[in-house]
PDB file of C-alpha atoms in Angstrom:
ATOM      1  CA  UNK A  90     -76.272 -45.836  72.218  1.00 59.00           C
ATOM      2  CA  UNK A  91     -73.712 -43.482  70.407  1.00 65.00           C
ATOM      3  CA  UNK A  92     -75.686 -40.617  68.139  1.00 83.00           C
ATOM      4  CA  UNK A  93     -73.721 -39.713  65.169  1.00 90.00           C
ATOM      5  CA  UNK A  94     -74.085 -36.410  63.126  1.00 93.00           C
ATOM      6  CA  UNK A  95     -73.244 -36.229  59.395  1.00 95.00           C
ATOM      7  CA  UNK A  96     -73.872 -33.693  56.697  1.00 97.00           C
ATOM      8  CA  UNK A  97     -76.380 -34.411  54.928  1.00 95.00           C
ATOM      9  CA  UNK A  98     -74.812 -33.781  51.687  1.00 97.00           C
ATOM     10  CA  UNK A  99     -71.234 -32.368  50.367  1.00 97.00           C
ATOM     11  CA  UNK A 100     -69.674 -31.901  47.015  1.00 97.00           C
ATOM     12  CA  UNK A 101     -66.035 -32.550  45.682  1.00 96.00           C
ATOM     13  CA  UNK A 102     -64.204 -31.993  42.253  1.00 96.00           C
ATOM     14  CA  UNK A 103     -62.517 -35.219  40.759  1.00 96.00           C
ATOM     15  CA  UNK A 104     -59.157 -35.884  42.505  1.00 95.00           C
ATOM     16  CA  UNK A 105     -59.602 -33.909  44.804  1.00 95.00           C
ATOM     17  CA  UNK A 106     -58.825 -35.251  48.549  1.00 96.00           C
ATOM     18  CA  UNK A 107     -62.597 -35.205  50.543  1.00 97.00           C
ATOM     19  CA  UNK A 108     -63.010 -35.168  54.282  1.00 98.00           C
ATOM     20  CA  UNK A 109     -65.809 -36.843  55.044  1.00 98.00           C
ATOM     21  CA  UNK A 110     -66.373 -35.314  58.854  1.00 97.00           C
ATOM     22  CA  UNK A 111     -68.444 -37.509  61.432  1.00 96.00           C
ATOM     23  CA  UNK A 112     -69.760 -36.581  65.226  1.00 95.00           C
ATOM     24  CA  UNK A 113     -69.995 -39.079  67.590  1.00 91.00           C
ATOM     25  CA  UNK A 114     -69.477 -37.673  70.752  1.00 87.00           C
ATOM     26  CA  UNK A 115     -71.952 -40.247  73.258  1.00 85.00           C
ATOM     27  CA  UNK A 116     -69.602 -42.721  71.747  1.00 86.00           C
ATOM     28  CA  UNK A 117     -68.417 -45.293  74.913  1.00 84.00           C
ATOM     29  CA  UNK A 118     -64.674 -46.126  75.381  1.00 81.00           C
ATOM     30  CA  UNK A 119     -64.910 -49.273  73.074  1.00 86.00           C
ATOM     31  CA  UNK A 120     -66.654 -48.552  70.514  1.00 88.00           C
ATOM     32  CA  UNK A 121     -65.408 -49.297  67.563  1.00 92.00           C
ATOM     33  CA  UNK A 122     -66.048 -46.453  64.680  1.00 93.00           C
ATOM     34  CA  UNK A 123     -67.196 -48.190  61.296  1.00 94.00           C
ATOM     35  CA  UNK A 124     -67.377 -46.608  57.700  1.00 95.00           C
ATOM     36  CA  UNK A 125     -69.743 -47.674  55.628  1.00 95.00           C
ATOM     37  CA  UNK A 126     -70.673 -46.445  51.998  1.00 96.00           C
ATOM     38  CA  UNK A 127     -73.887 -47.172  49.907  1.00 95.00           C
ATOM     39  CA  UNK A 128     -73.240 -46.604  46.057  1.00 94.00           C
ATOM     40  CA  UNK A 129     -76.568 -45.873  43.675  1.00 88.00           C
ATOM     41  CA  UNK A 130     -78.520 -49.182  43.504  1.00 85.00           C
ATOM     42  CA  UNK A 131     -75.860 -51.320  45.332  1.00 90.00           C
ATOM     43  CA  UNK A 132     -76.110 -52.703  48.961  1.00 93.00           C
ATOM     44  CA  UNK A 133     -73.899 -50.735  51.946  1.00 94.00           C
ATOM     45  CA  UNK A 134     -70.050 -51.889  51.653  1.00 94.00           C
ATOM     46  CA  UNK A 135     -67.241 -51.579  54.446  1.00 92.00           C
ATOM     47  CA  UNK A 136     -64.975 -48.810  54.190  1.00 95.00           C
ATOM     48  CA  UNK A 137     -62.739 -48.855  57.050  1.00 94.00           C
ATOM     49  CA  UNK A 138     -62.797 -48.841  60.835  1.00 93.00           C
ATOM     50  CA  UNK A 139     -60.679 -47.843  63.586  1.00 94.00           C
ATOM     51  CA  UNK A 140     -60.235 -47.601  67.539  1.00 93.00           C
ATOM     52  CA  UNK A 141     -58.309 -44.580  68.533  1.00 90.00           C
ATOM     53  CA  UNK A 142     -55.483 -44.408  66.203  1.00 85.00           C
ATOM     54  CA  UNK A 143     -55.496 -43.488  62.350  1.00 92.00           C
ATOM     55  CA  UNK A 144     -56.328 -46.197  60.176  1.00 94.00           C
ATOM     56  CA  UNK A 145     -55.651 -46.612  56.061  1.00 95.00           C
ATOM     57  CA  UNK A 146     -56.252 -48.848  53.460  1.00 93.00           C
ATOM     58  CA  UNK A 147     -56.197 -49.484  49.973  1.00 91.00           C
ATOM     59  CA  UNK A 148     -59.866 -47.030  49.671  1.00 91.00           C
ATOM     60  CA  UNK A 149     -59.482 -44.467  52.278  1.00 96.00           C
ATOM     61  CA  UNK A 150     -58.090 -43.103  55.796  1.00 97.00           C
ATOM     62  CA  UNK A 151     -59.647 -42.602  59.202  1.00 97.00           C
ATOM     63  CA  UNK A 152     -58.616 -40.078  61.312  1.00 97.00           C
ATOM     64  CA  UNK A 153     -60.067 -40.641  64.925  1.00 95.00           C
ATOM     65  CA  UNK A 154     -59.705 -37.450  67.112  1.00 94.00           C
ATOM     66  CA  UNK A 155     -57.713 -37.558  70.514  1.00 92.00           C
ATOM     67  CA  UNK A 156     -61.239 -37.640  73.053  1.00 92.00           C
ATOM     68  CA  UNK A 157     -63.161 -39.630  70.191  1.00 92.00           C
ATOM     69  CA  UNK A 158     -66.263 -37.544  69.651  1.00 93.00           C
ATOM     70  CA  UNK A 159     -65.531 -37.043  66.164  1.00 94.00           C
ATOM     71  CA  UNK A 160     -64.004 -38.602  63.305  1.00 96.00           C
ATOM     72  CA  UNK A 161     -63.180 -38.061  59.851  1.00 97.00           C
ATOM     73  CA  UNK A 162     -63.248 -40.538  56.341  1.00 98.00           C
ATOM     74  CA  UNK A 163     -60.070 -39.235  53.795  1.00 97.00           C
ATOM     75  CA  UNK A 164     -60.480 -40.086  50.655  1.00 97.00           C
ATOM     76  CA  UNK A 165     -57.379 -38.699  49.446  1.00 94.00           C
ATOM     77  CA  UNK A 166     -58.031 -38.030  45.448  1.00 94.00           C
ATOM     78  CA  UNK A 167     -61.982 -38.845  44.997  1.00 95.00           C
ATOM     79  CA  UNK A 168     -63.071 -40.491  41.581  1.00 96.00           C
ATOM     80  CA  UNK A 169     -66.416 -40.161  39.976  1.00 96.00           C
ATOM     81  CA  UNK A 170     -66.565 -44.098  41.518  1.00 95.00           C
ATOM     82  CA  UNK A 171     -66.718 -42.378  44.866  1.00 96.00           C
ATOM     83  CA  UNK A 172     -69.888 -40.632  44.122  1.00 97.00           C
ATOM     84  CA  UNK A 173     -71.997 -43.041  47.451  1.00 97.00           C
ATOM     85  CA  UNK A 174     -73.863 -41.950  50.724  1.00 96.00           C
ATOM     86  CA  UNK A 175     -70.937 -42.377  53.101  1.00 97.00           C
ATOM     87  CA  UNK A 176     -72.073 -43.627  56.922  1.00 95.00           C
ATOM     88  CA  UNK A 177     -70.816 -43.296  60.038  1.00 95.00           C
ATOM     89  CA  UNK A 178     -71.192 -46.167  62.728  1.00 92.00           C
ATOM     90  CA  UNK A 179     -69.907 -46.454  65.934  1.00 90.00           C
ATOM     91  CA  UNK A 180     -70.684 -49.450  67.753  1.00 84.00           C
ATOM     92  CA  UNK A 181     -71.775 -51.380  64.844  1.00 88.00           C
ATOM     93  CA  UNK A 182     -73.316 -54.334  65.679  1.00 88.00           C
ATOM     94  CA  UNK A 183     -75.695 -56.008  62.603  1.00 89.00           C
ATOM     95  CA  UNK A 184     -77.366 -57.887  65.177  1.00 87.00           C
ATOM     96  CA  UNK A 185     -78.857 -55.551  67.247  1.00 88.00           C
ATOM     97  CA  UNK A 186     -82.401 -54.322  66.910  1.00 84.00           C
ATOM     98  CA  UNK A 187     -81.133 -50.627  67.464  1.00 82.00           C
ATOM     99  CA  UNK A 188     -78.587 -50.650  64.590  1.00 84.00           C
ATOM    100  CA  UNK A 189     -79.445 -47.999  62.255  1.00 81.00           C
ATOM    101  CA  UNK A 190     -77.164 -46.532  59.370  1.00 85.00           C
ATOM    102  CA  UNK A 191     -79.012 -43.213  59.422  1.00 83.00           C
ATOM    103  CA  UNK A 192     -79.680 -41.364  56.283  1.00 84.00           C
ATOM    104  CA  UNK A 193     -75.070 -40.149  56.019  1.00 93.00           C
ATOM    105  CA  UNK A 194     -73.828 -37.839  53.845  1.00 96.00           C
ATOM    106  CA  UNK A 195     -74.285 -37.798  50.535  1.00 96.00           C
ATOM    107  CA  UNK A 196     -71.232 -37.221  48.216  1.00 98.00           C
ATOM    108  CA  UNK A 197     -71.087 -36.068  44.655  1.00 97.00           C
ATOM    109  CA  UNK A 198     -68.137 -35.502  42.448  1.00 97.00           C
ATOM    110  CA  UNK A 199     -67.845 -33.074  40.138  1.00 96.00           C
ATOM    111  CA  UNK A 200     -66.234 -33.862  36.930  1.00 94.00           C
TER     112      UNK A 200
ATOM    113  CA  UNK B1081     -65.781 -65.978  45.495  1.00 65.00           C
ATOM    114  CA  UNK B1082     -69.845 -65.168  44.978  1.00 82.00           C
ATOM    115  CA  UNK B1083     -71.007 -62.246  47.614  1.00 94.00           C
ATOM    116  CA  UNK B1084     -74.326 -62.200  48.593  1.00 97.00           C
ATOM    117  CA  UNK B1085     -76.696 -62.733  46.722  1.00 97.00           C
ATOM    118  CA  UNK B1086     -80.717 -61.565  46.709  1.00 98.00           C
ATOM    119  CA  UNK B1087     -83.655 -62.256  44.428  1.00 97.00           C
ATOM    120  CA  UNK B1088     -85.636 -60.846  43.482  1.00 98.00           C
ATOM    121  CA  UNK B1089     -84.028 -57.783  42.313  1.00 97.00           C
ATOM    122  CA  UNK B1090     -87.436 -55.957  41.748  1.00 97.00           C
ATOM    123  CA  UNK B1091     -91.090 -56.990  43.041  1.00 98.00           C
ATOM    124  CA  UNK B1092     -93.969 -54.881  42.839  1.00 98.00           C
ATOM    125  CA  UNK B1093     -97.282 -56.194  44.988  1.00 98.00           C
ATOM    126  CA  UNK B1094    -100.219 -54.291  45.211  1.00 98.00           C
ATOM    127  CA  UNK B1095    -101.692 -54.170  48.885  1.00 98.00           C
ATOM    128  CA  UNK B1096    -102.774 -56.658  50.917  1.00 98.00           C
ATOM    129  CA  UNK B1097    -100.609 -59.469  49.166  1.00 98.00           C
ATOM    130  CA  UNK B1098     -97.483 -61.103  50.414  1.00 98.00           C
ATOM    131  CA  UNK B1099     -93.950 -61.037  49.440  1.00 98.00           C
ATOM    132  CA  UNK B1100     -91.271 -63.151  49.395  1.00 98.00           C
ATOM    133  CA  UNK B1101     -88.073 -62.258  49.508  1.00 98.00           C
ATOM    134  CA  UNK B1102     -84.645 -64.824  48.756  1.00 98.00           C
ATOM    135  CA  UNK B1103     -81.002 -64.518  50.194  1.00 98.00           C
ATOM    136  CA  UNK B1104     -78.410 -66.628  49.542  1.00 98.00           C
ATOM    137  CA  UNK B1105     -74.750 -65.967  52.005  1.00 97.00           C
ATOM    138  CA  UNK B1106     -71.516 -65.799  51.086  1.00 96.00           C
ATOM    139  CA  UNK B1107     -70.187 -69.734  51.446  1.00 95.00           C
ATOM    140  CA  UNK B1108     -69.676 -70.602  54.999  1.00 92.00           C
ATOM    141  CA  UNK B1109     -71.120 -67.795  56.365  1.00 94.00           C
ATOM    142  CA  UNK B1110     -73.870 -68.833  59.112  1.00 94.00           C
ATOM    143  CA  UNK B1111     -75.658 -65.654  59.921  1.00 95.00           C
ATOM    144  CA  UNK B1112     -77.905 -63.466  57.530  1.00 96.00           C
ATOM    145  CA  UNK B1113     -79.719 -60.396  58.885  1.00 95.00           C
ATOM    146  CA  UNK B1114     -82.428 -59.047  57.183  1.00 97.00           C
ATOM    147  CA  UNK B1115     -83.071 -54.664  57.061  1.00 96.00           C
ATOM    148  CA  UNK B1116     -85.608 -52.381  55.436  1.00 96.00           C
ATOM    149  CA  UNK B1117     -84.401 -49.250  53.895  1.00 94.00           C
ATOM    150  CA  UNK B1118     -87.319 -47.007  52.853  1.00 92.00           C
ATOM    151  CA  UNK B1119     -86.849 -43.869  51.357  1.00 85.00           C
ATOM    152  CA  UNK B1120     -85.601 -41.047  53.717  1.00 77.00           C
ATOM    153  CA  UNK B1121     -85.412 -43.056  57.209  1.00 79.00           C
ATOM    154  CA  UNK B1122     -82.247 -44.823  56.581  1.00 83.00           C
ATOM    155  CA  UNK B1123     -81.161 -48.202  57.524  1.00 89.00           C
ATOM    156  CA  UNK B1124     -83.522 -50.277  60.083  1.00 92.00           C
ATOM    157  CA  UNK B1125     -83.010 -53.726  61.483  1.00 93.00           C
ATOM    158  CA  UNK B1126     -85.485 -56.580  61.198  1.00 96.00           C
ATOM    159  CA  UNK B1127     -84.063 -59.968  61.177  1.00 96.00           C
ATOM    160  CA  UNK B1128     -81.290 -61.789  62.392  1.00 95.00           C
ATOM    161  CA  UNK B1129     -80.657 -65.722  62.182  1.00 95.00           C
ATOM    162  CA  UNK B1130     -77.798 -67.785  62.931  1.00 93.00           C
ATOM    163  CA  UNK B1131     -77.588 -71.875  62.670  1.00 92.00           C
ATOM    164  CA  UNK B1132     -80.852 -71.603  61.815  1.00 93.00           C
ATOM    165  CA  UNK B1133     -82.290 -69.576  64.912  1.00 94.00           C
ATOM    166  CA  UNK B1134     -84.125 -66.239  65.043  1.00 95.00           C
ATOM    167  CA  UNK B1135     -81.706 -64.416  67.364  1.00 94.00           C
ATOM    168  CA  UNK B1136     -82.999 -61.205  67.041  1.00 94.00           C
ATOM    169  CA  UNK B1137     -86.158 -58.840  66.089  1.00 95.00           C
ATOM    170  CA  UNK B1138     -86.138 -54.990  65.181  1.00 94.00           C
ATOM    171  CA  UNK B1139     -89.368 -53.060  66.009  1.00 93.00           C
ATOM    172  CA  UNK B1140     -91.424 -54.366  63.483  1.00 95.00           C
ATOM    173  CA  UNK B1141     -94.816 -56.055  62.839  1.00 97.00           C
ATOM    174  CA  UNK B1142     -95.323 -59.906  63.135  1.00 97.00           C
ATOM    175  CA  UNK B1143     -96.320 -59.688  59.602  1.00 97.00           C
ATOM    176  CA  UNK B1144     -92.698 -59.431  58.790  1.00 98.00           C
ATOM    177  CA  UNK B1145     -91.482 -62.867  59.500  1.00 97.00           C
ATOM    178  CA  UNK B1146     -88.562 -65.406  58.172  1.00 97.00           C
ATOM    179  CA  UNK B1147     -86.358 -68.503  57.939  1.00 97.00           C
ATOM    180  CA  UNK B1148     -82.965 -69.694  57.859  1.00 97.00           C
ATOM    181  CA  UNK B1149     -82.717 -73.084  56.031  1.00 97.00           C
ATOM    182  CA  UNK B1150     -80.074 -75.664  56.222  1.00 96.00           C
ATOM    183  CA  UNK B1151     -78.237 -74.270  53.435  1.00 95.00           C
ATOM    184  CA  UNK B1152     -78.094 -71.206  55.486  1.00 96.00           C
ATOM    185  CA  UNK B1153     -79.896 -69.159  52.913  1.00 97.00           C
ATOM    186  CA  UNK B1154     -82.980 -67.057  53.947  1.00 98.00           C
ATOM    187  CA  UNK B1155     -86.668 -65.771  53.592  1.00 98.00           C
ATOM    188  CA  UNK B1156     -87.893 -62.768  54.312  1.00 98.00           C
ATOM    189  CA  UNK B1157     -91.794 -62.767  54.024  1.00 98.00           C
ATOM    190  CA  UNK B1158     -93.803 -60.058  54.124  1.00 98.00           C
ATOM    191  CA  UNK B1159     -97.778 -60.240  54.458  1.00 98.00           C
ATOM    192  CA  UNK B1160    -100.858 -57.973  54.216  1.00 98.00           C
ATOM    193  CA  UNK B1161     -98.291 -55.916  52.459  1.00 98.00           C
ATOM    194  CA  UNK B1162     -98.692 -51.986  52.910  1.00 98.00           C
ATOM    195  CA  UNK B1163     -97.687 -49.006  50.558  1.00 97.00           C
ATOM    196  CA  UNK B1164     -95.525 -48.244  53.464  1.00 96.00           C
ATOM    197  CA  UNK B1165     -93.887 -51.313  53.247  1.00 97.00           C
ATOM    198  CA  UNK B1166     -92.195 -50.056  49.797  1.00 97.00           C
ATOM    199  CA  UNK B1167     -88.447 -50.323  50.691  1.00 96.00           C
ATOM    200  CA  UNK B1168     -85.203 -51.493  49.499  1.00 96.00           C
ATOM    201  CA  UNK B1169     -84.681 -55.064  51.476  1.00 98.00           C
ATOM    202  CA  UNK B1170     -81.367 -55.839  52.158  1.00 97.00           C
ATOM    203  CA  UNK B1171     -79.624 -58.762  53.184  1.00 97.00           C
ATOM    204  CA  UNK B1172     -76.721 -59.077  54.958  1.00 96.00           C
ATOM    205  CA  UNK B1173     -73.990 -62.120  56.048  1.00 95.00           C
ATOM    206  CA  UNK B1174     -71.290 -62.678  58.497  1.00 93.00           C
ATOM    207  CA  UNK B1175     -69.316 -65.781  59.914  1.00 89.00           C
ATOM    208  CA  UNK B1176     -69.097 -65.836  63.332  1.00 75.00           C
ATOM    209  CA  UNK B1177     -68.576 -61.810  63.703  1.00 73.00           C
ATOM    210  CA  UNK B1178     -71.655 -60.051  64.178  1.00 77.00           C
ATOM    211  CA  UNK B1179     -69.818 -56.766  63.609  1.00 77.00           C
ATOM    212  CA  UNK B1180     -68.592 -57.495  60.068  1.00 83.00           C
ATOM    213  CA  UNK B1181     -70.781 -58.232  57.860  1.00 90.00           C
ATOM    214  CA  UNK B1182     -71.441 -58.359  53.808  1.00 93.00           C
ATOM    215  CA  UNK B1183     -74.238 -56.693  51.753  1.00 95.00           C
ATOM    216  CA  UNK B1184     -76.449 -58.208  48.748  1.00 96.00           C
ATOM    217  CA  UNK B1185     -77.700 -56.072  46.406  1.00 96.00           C
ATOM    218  CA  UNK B1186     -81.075 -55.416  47.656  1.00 96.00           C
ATOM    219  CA  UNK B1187     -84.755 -56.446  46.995  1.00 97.00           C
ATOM    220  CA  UNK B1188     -86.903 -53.382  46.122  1.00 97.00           C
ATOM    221  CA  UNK B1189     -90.593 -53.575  46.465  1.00 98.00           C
ATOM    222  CA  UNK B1190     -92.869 -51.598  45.339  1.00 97.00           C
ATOM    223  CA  UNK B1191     -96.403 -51.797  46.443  1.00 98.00           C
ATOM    224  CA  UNK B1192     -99.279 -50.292  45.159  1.00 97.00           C
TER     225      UNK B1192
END
C-alpha cells in the first residue's frame, strides 16, 4: 500500500495561490492520486484526481510529477472558504479495510 | 439533489450503552461505507455494504456492527460503548464505483 507524507500544517494569505505538496513515492503504476478536503464540522469532499498528467477543475489543479512519487494540490488564489485539512490519497479505494485518510495538512488563510 | 445525509448530528452516551447511528445515500446510490474519525488518528474504515451485503470489515471490534436496508439506507450500531469510542462517524455513498464516493456530515459521539 502507497504511504503518503503531508505537512502537517501550512499557512496562506487570502488570494494568494497555495501549493499543497504531497509524497507518495511506494505509489504502484496505477494508482490513481485522489484529493480530498475536510472543512470544520463538514464530512471529507472530492477535490480532484489525476493519473500522470496535470489535472484542473473548477476548485483546484494537480500537478503529478514525471516518476509519480510526489504530487502537488494548486489552489491558485485561496479564499478564507479554503481554510480545510487537505488529504492526499493514492489508491483510494472506500472499500477497503486499509483505506485511511491520515491526519493531511492543515490549511489556514490569513485574512 | 439531497447528499448524504446522517442523524444524529450529535449523541452523547455514557459507557457501557449502545448507539445508533442513521445514514441515508444519495438516491440510487447502492453502497454506504461506514468510518470512525477520532481525534488525531485520522480516517479509519469500518463498514462497507452493497445490495444489502456486508462486503467488507476494518479492524474493529464485533461490537461495532450494521445493516443495509432495502431502501439502501444504513445503521451503524455501536455497543458496550467506550470513551474511546468518542469519534466523528461518517458515512459515505457511491453507485457502482467504489473509488468515488460522497460524504454526510458526520455523527459525533461523545461518551462519557
Amino acid at each position: 500500500d502507497a504511504k503518503t507524507t503531508q505537512p502537517n500544517s501550512m499557512e496562506s494569505n487570502e488570494e494568494e495561490p497555495v501549493h499543497l505538496p504531497c509524497n507518495h513515492s511506494t505509489i504502484s503504476g496505477t494508482d490513481y492520486i485522489h484529493w480530498y478536503r475536510q472543512l470544520p464540522s463538514q464530512g471529507p469532499e472530492y477535490v480532484i484526481h489525476g493519473l500522470t498528467s496535470n489535472v484542473n477543475n473548477r476548485m483546484a489543479s494537480l500537478a503529478i510529477a514525471e516518476d509519480r512519487k510526489s504530487s502537488t494540490l494548486i489552489l491558485h488564489r485561496a479564499t478564507l472558504r479554503d481554510a480545510a485539512v487537505y488529504y492526499c490519497i493514492p489508491n483510494l479505494d472506500f472499500g477497503n479495510e486499509k483505506l485511511t485518510f491520515g491526519t493531511g495538512t492543515r490549511l489556514t488563510i490569513i485574512p | 439533489e439531497a447528499g448524504v445525509t446522517q442523524s444524529p448530528t450529535h449523541l452523547i452516551k455514557t459507557r457501557g450503552q449502545q448507539a445508533t447511528l442513521r445514514c441515508s445515500p444519495i438516491s440510487g446510490h447502492t453502497s454506504v461505507y461506514w468510518y470512525q474519525q477520532a481525534l488525531g488518528l485520522g480516517l479509519q474504515f469500518l463498514l462497507w455494504y452493497d445490495e444489502g451485503e456486508e462486503r467488507n470489515r476494518g479492524n474493529f471490534p464485533p461490537r461495532f456492527s450494521g445493516r443495509q436496508f432495502p431502501n439502501y439506507s444504513s445503521e451503524l450500531n455501536v455497543n458496550a460503548l467506550e470513551l474511546e469510542d468518542s469519534a466523528l462517524y461518517l458515512c459515505a455513498s457511491s453507485f457502482q464505483s467504489s473509488t468515488e464516493a460522497f460524504f454526510g456530515q458526520g455523527t459525533r459521539l461523545t461518551v462519557v
